[in-house]
Short mmCIF file of N, CA and C in Angstrom, two decimals:
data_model
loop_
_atom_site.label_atom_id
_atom_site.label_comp_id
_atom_site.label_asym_id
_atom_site.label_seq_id
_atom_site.Cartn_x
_atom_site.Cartn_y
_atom_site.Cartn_z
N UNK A 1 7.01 -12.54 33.65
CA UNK A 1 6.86 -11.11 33.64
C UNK A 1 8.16 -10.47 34.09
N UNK A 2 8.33 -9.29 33.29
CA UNK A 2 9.76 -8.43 34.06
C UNK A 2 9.14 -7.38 34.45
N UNK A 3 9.91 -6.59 35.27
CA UNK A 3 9.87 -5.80 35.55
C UNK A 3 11.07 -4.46 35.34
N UNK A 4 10.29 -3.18 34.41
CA UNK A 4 11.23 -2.57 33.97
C UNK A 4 11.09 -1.25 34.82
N UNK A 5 11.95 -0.41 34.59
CA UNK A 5 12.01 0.42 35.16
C UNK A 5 11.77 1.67 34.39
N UNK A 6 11.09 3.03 34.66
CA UNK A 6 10.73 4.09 33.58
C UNK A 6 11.81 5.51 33.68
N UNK A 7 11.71 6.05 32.51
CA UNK A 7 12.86 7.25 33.05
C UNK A 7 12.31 8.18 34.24
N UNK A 8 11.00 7.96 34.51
CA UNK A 8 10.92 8.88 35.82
C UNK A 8 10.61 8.23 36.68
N UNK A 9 11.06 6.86 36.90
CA UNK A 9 10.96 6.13 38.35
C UNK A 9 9.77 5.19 38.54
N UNK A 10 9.45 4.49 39.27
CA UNK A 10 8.45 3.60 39.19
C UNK A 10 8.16 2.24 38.46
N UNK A 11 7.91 1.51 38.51
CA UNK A 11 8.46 0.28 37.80
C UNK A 11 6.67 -0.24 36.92
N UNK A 12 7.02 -1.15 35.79
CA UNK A 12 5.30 -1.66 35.37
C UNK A 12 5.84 -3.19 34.94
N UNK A 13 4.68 -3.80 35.26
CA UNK A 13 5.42 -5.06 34.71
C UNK A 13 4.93 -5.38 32.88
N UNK A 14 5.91 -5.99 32.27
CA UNK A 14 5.54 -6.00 31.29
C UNK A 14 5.34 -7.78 30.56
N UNK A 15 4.43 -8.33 29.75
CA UNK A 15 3.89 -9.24 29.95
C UNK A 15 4.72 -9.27 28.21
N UNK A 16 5.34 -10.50 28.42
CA UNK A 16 6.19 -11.16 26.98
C UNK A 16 5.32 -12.14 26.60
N UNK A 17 5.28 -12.45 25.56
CA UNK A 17 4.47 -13.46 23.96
C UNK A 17 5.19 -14.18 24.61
N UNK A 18 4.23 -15.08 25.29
CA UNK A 18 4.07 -17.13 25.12
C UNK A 18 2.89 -17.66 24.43
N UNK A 19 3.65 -18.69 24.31
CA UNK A 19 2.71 -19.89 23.65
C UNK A 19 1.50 -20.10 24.73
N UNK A 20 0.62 -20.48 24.68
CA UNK A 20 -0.42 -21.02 25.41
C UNK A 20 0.16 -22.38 26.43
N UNK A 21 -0.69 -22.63 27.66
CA UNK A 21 -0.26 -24.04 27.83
C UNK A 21 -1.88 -25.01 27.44
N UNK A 22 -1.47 -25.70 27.43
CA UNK A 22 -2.67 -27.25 27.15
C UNK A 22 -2.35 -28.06 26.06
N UNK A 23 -3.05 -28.92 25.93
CA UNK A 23 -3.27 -29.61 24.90
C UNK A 23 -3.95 -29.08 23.28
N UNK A 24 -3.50 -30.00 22.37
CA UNK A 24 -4.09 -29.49 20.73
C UNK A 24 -5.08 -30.80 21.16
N UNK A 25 -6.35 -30.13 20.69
CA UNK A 25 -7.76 -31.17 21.06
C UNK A 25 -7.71 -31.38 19.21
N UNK A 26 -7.65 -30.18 18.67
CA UNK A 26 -8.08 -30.75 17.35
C UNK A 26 -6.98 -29.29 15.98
N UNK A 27 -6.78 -29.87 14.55
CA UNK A 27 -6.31 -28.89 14.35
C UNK A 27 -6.69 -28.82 12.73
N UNK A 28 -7.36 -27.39 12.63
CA UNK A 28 -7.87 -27.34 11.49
C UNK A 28 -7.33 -26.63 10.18
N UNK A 29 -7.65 -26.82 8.71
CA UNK A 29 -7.04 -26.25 7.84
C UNK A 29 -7.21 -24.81 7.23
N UNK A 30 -8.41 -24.12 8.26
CA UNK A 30 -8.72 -22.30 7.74
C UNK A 30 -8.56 -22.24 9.27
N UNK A 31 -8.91 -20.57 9.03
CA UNK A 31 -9.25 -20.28 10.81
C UNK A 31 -10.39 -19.90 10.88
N UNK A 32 -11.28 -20.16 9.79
CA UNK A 32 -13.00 -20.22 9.75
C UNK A 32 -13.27 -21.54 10.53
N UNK A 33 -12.50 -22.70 10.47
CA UNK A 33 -12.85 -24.01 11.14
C UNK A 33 -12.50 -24.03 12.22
N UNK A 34 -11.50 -23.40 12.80
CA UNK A 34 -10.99 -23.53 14.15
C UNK A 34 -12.13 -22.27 14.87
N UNK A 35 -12.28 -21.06 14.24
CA UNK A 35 -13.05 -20.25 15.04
C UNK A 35 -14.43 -20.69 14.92
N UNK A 36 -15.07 -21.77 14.31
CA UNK A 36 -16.67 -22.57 14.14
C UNK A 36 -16.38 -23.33 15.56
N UNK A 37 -15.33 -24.05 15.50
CA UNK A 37 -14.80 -25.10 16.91
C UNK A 37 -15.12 -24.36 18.03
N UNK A 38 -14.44 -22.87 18.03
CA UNK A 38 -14.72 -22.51 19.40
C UNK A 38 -15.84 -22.14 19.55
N UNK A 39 -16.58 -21.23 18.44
CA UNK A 39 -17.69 -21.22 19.00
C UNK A 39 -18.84 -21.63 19.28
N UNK A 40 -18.59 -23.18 19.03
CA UNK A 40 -19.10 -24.34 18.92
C UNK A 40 -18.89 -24.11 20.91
N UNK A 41 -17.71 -24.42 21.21
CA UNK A 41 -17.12 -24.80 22.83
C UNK A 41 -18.30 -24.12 23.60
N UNK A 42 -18.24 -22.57 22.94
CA UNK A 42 -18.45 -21.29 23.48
C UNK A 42 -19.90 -21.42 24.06
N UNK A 43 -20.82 -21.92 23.33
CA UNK A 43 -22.53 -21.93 23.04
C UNK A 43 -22.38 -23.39 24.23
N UNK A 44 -21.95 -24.12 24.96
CA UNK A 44 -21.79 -25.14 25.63
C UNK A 44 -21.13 -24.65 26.80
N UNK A 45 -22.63 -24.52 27.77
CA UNK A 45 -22.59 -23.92 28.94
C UNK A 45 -21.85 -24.38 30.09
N UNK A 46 -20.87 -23.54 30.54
CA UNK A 46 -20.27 -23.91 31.78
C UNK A 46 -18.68 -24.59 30.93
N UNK A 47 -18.37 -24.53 29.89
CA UNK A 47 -16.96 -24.76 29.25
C UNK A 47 -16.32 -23.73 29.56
N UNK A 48 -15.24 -23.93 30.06
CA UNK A 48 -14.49 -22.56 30.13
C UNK A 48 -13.60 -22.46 29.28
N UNK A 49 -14.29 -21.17 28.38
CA UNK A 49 -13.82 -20.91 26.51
C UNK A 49 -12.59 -20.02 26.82
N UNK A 50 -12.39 -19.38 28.27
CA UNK A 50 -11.39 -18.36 28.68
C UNK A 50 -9.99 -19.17 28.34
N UNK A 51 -10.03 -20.31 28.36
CA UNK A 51 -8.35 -21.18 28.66
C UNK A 51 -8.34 -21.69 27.09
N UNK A 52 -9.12 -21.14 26.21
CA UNK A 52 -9.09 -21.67 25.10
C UNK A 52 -8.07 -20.64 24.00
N UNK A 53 -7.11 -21.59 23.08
CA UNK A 53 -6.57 -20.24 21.93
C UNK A 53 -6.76 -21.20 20.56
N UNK A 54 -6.19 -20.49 19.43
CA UNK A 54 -6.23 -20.93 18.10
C UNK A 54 -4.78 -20.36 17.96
N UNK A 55 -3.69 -21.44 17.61
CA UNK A 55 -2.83 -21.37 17.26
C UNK A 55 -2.38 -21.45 15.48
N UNK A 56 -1.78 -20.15 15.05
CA UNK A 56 -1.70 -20.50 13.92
C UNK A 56 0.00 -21.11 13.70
N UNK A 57 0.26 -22.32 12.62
CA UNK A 57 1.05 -23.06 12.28
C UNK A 57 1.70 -22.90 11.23
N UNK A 58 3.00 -22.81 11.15
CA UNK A 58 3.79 -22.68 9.83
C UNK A 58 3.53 -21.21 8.50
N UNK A 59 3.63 -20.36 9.42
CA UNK A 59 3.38 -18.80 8.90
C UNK A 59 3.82 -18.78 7.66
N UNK A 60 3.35 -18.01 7.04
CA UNK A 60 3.90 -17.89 5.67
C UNK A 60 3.52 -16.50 5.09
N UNK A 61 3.96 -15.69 4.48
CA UNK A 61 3.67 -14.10 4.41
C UNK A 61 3.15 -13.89 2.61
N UNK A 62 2.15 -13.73 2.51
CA UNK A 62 1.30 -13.57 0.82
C UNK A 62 0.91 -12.49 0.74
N UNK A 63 1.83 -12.07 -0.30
CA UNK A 63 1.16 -11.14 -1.49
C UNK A 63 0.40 -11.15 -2.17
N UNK A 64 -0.69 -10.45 -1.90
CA UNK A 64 -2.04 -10.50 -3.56
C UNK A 64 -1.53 -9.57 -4.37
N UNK A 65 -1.64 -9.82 -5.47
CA UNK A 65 -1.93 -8.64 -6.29
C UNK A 65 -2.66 -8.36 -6.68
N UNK A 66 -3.33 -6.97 -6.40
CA UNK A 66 -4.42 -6.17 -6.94
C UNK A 66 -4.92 -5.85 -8.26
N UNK A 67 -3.66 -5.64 -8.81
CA UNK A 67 -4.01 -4.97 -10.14
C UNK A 67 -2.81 -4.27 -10.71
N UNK A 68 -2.63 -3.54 -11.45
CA UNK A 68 -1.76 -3.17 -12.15
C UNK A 68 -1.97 -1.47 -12.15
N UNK A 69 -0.45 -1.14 -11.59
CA UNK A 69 -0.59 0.36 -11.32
C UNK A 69 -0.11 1.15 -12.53
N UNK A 70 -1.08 1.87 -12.62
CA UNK A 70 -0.65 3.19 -13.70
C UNK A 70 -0.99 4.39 -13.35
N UNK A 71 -0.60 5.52 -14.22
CA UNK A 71 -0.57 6.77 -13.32
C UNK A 71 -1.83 7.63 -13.04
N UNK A 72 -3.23 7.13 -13.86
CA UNK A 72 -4.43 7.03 -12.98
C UNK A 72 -4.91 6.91 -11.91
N UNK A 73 -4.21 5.35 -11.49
CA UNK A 73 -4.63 4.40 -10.18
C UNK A 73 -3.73 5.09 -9.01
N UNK A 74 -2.31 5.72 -9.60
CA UNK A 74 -1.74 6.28 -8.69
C UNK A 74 -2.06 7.91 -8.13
N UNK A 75 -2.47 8.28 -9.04
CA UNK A 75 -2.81 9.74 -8.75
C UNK A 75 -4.35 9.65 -7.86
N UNK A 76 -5.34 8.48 -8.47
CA UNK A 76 -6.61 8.34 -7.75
C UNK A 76 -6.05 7.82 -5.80
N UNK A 77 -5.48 6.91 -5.77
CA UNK A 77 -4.95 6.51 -4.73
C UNK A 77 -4.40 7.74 -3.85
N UNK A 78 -3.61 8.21 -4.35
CA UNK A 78 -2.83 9.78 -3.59
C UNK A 78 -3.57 10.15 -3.39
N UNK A 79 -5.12 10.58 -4.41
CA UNK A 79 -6.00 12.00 -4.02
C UNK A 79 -6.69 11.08 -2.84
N UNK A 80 -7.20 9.68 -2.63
CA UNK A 80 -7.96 8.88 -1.48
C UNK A 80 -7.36 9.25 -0.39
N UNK A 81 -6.05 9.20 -0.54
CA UNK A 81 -5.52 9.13 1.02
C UNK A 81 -5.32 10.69 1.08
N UNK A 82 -5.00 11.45 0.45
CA UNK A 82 -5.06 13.39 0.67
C UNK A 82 -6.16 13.67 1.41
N UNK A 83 -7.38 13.11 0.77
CA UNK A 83 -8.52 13.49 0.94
C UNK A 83 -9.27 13.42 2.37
N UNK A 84 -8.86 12.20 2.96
CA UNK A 84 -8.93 11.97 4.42
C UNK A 84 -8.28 12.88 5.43
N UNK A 85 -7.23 12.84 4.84
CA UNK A 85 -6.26 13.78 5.77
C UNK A 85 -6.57 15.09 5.98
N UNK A 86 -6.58 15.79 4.63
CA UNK A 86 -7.66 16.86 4.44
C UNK A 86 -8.81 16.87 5.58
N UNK A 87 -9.41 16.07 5.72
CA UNK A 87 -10.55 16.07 6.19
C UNK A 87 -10.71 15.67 8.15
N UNK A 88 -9.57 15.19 8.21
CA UNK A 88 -8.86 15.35 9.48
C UNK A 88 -8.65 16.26 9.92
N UNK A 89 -7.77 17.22 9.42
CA UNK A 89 -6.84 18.64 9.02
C UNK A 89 -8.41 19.57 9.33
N UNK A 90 -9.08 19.39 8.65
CA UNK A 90 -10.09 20.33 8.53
C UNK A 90 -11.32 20.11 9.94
N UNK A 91 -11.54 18.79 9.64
CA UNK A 91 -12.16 18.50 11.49
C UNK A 91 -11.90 19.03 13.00
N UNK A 92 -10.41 18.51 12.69
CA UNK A 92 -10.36 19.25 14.22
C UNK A 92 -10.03 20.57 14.04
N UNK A 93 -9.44 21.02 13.23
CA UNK A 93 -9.28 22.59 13.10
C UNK A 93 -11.24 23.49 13.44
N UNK A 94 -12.02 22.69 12.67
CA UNK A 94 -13.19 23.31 12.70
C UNK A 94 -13.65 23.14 14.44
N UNK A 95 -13.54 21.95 15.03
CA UNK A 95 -14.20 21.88 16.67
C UNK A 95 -13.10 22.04 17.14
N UNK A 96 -12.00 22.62 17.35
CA UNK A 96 -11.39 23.47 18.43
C UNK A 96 -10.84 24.65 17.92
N UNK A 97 -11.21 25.57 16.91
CA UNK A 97 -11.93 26.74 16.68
C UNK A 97 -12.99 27.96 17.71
N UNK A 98 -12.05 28.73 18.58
CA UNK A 98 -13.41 29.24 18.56
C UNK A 98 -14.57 29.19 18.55
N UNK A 99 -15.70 29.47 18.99
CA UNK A 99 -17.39 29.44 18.63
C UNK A 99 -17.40 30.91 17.78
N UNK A 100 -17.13 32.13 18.20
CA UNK A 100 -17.28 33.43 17.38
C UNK A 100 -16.19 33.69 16.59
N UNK A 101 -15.16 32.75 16.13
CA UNK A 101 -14.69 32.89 14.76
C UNK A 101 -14.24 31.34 14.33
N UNK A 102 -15.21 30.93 14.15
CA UNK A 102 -15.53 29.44 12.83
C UNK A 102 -15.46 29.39 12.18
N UNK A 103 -14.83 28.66 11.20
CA UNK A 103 -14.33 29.30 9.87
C UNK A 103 -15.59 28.60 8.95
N UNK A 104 -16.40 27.71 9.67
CA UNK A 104 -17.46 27.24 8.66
C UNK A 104 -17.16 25.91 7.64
N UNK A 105 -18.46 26.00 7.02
CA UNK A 105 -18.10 24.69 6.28
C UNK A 105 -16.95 24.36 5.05
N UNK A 106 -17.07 26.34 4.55
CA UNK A 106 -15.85 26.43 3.53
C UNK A 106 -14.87 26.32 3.50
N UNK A 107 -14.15 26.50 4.76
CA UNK A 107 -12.87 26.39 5.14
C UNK A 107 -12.83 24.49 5.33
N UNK A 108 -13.63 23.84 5.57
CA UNK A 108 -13.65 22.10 5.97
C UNK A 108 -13.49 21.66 4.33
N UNK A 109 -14.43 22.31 3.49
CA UNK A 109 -14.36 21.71 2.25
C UNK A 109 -12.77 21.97 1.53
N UNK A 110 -12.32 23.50 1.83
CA UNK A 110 -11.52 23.76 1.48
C UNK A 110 -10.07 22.83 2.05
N UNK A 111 -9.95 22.65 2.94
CA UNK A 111 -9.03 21.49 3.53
C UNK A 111 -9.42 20.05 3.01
N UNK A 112 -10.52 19.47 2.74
CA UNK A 112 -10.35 18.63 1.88
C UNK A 112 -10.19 18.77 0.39
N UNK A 113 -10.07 19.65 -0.27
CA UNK A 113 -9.28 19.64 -1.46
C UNK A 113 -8.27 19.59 -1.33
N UNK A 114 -7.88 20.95 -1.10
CA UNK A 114 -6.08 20.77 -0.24
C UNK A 114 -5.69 19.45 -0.35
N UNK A 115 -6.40 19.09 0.65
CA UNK A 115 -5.66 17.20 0.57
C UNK A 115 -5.30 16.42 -0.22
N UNK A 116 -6.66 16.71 -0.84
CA UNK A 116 -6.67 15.47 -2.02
C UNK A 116 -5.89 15.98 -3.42
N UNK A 117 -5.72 17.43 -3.46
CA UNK A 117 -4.76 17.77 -4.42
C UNK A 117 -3.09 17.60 -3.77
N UNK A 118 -2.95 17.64 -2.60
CA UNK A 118 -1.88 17.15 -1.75
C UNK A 118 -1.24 15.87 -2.16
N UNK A 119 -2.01 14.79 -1.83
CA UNK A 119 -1.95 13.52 -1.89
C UNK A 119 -1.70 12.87 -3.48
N UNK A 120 -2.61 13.45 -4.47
CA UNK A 120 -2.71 13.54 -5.53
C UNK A 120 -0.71 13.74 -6.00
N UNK A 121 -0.71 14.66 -5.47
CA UNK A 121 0.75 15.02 -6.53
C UNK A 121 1.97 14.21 -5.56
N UNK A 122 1.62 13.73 -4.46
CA UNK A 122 2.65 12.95 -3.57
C UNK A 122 2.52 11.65 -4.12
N UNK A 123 1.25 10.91 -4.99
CA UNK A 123 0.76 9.69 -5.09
C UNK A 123 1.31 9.73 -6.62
N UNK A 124 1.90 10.89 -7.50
CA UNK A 124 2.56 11.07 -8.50
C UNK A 124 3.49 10.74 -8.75
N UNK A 125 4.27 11.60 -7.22
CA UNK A 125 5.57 11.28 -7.16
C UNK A 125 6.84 9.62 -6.99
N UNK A 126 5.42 9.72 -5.94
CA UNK A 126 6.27 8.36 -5.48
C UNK A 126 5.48 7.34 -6.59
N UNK A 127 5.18 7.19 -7.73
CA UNK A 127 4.59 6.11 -8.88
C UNK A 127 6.00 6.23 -9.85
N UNK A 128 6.45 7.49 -10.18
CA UNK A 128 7.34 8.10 -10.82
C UNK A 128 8.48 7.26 -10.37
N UNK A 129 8.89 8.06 -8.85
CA UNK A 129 10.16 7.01 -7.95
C UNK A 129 10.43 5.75 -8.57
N UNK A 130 8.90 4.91 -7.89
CA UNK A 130 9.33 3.02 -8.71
C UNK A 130 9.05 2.57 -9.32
N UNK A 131 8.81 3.65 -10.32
CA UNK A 131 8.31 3.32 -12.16
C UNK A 131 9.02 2.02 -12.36
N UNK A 132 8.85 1.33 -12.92
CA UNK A 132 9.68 -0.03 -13.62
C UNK A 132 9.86 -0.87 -12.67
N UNK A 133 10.23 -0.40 -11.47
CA UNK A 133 10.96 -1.48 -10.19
C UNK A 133 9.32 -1.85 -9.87
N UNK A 134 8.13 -1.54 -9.88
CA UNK A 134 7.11 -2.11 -9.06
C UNK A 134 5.91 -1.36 -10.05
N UNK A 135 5.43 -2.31 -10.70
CA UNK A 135 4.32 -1.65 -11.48
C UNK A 135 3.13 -2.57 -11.00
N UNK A 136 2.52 -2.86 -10.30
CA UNK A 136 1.58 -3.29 -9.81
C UNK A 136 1.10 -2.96 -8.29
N UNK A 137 -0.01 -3.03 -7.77
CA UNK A 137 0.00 -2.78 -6.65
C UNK A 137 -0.60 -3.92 -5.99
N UNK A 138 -0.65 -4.19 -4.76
CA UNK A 138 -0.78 -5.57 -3.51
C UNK A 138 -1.27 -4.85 -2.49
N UNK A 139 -1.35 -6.26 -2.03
CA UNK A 139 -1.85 -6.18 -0.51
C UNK A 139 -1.45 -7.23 0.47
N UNK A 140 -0.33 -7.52 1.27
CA UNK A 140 0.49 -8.12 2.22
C UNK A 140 -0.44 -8.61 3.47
N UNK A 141 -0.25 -10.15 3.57
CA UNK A 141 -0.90 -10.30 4.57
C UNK A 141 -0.02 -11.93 5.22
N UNK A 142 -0.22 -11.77 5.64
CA UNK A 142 0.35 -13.42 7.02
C UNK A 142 -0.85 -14.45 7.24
N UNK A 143 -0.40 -15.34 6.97
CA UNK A 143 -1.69 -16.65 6.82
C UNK A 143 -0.63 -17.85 7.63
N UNK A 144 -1.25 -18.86 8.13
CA UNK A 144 -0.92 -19.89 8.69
C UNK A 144 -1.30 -21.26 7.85
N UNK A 145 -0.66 -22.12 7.51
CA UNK A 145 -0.79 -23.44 6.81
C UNK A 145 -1.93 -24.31 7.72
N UNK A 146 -2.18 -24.10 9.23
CA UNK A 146 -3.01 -25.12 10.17
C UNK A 146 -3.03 -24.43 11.02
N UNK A 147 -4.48 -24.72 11.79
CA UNK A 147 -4.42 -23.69 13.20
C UNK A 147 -4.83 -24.77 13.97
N UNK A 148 -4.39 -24.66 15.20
CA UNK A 148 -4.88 -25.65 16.24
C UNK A 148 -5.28 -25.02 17.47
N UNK A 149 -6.37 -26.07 17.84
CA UNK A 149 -6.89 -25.37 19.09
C UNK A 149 -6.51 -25.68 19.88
N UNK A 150 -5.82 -24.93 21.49
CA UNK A 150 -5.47 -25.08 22.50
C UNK A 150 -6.49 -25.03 23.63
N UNK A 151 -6.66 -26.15 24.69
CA UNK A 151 -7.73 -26.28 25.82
C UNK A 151 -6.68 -26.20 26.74
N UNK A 152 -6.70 -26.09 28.13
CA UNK A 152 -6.22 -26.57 28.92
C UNK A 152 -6.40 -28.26 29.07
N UNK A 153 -5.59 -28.67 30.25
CA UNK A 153 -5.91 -30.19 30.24
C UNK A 153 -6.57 -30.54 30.80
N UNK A 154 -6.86 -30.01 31.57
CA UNK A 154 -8.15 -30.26 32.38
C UNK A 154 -9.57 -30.49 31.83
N UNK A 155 -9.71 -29.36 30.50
CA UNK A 155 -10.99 -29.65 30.50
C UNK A 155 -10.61 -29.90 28.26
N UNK A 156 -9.59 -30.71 27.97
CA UNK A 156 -9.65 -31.23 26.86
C UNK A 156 -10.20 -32.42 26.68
N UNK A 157 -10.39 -33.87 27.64
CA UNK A 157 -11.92 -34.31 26.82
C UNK A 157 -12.61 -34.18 27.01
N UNK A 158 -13.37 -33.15 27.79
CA UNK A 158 -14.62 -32.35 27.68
C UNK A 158 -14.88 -31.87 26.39
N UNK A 159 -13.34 -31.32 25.75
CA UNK A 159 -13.77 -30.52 24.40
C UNK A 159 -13.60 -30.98 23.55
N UNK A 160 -13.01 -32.28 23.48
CA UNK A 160 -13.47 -33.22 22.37
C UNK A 160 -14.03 -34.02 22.38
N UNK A 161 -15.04 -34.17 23.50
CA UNK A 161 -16.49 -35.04 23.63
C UNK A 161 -17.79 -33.66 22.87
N UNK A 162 -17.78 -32.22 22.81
CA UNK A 162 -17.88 -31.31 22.37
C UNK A 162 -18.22 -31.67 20.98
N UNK A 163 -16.91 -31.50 20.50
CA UNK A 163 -16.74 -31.28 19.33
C UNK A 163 -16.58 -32.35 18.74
N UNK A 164 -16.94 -33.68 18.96
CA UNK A 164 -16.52 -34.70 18.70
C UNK A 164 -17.38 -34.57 17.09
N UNK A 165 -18.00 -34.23 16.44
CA UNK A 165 -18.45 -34.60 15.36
C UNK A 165 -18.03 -33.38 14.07
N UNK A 166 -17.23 -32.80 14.93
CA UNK A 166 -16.49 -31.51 13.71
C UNK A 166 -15.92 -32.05 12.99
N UNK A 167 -15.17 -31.78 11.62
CA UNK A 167 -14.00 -31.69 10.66
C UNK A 167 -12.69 -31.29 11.69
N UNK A 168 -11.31 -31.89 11.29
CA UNK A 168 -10.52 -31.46 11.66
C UNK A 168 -9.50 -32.61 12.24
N UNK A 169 -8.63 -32.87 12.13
CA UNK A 169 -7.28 -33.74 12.72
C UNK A 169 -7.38 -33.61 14.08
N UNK A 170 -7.71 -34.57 14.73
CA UNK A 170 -7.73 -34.55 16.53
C UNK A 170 -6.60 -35.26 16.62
N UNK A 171 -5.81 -34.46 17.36
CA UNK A 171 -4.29 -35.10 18.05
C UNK A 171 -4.36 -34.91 19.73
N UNK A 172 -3.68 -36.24 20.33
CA UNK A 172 -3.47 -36.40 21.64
C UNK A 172 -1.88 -35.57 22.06
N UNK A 173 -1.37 -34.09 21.92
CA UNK A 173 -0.76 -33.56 21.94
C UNK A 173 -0.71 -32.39 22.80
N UNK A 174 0.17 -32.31 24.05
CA UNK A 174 0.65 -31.30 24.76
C UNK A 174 1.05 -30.47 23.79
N UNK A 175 0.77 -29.13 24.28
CA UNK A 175 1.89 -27.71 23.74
C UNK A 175 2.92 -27.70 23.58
N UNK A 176 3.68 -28.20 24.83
CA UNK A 176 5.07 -28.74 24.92
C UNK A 176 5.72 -29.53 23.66
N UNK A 177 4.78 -30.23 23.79
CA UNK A 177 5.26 -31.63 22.76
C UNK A 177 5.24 -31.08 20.98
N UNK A 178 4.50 -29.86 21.23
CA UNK A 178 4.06 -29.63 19.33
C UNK A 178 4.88 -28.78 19.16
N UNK A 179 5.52 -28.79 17.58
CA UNK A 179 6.55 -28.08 17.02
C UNK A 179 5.83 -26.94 16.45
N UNK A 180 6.09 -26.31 17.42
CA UNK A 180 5.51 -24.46 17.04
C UNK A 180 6.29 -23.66 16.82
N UNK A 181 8.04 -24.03 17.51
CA UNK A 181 8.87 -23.10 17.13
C UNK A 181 9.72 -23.84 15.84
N UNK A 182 9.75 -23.37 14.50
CA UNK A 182 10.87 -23.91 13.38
C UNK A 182 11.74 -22.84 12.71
N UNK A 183 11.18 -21.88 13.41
CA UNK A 183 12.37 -20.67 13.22
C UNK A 183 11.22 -20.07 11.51
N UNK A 184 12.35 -19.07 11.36
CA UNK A 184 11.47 -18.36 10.35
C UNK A 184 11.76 -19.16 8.90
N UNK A 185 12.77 -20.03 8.77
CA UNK A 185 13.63 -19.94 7.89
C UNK A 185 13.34 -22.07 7.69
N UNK A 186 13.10 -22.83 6.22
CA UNK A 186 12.76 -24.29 6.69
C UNK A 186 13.79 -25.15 6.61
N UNK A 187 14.07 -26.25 6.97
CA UNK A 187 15.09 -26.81 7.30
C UNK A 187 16.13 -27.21 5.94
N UNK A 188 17.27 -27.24 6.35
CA UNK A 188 18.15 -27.47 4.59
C UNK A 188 18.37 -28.45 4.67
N UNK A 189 18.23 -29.08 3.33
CA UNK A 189 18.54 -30.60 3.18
C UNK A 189 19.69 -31.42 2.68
#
């Protein structure tokens, strides 16, 4: 932990990303199997599930693609997200309003059009912008190749006397000992 200091004095401590300590009891290939494991641990009274993590292994960053954008999907998309905002815009404007001058429900509906005709011609624009450079649309997400579960040591063959009849690669492996850090980038050959 450090301790920083604030522009008006007083100090907080601030808590930096570590790895877990314990042992890998077992290490699985979704994080549907590793999160069945724990809550497998979990339902097994008097385990202490608190010293327990799921480490994910060998990150890797995936793109789906959705579908294919055209200036339908883009103008529908703009008016979705206008439309909320609108409706934000129009919410709190309506409850911190006055009680004897409320502008009512017309003025709420009326801010969600607004929006969504807002959004609509911003969701135009920017389709226009990366016409050709990006004609499809996605959805970005971070997945791990293996997740492994971390126990403390104390109570890891407890948790693989547990779990002893799960799916999954059981390794006799400290934290220490497992290659969690390989950098972002894989080794050149």
């Amino acid at each position: 932990m450090s301790n920083t200091q604030s522009l008006f004095g007083g100090g907080r401590q601030v808590a930096f990303p570590a790895l877990p300590t314990g042992d890998v009891i077992a290490t699985y290939g979704t994080y549907e199997e590793a999160q069945s494991a724990v809550d497998k641990l979990a339902e097994n009274d008097g385990f202490p599930i608190q010293g327990a993590a799921i480490v994910g292994n060998d990150m890797k960053s995936v793109e789906r693609v959705t579908g294919r954008l055209s200036w339908g999907r883009a103008a529908g998309a703009g008016a979705a997200s206008g439309l909320w905002l609108g409706l934000l815009f129009g919410l709190v404007t309506t409850i911190f309003t006055p009680a004897g001058s409320n502008p009512g429900t017309g003025y709420l509906l009326g801010a969600v059009l607004l929006g969504a005709a807002f959004g609509m011609v911003f969701g135009l624009i920017s389709y226009a912008v990366s016409r050709r450079r990006r004609d499809f649309s996605s959805v970005m997400q971070v997945v791990a190749s293996t997740y492994s579960l971390v126990v403390s040591a104390e109570s890891a063959n407890r948790a693989r006397n547990i779990l002893g009849g799960t799916q999954g690669t059981t390794e006799v492996t400290t934290i220490q000992d497992a290659n969690f850090d390989d950098g972002p980038f894989p080794p050149v050959a």
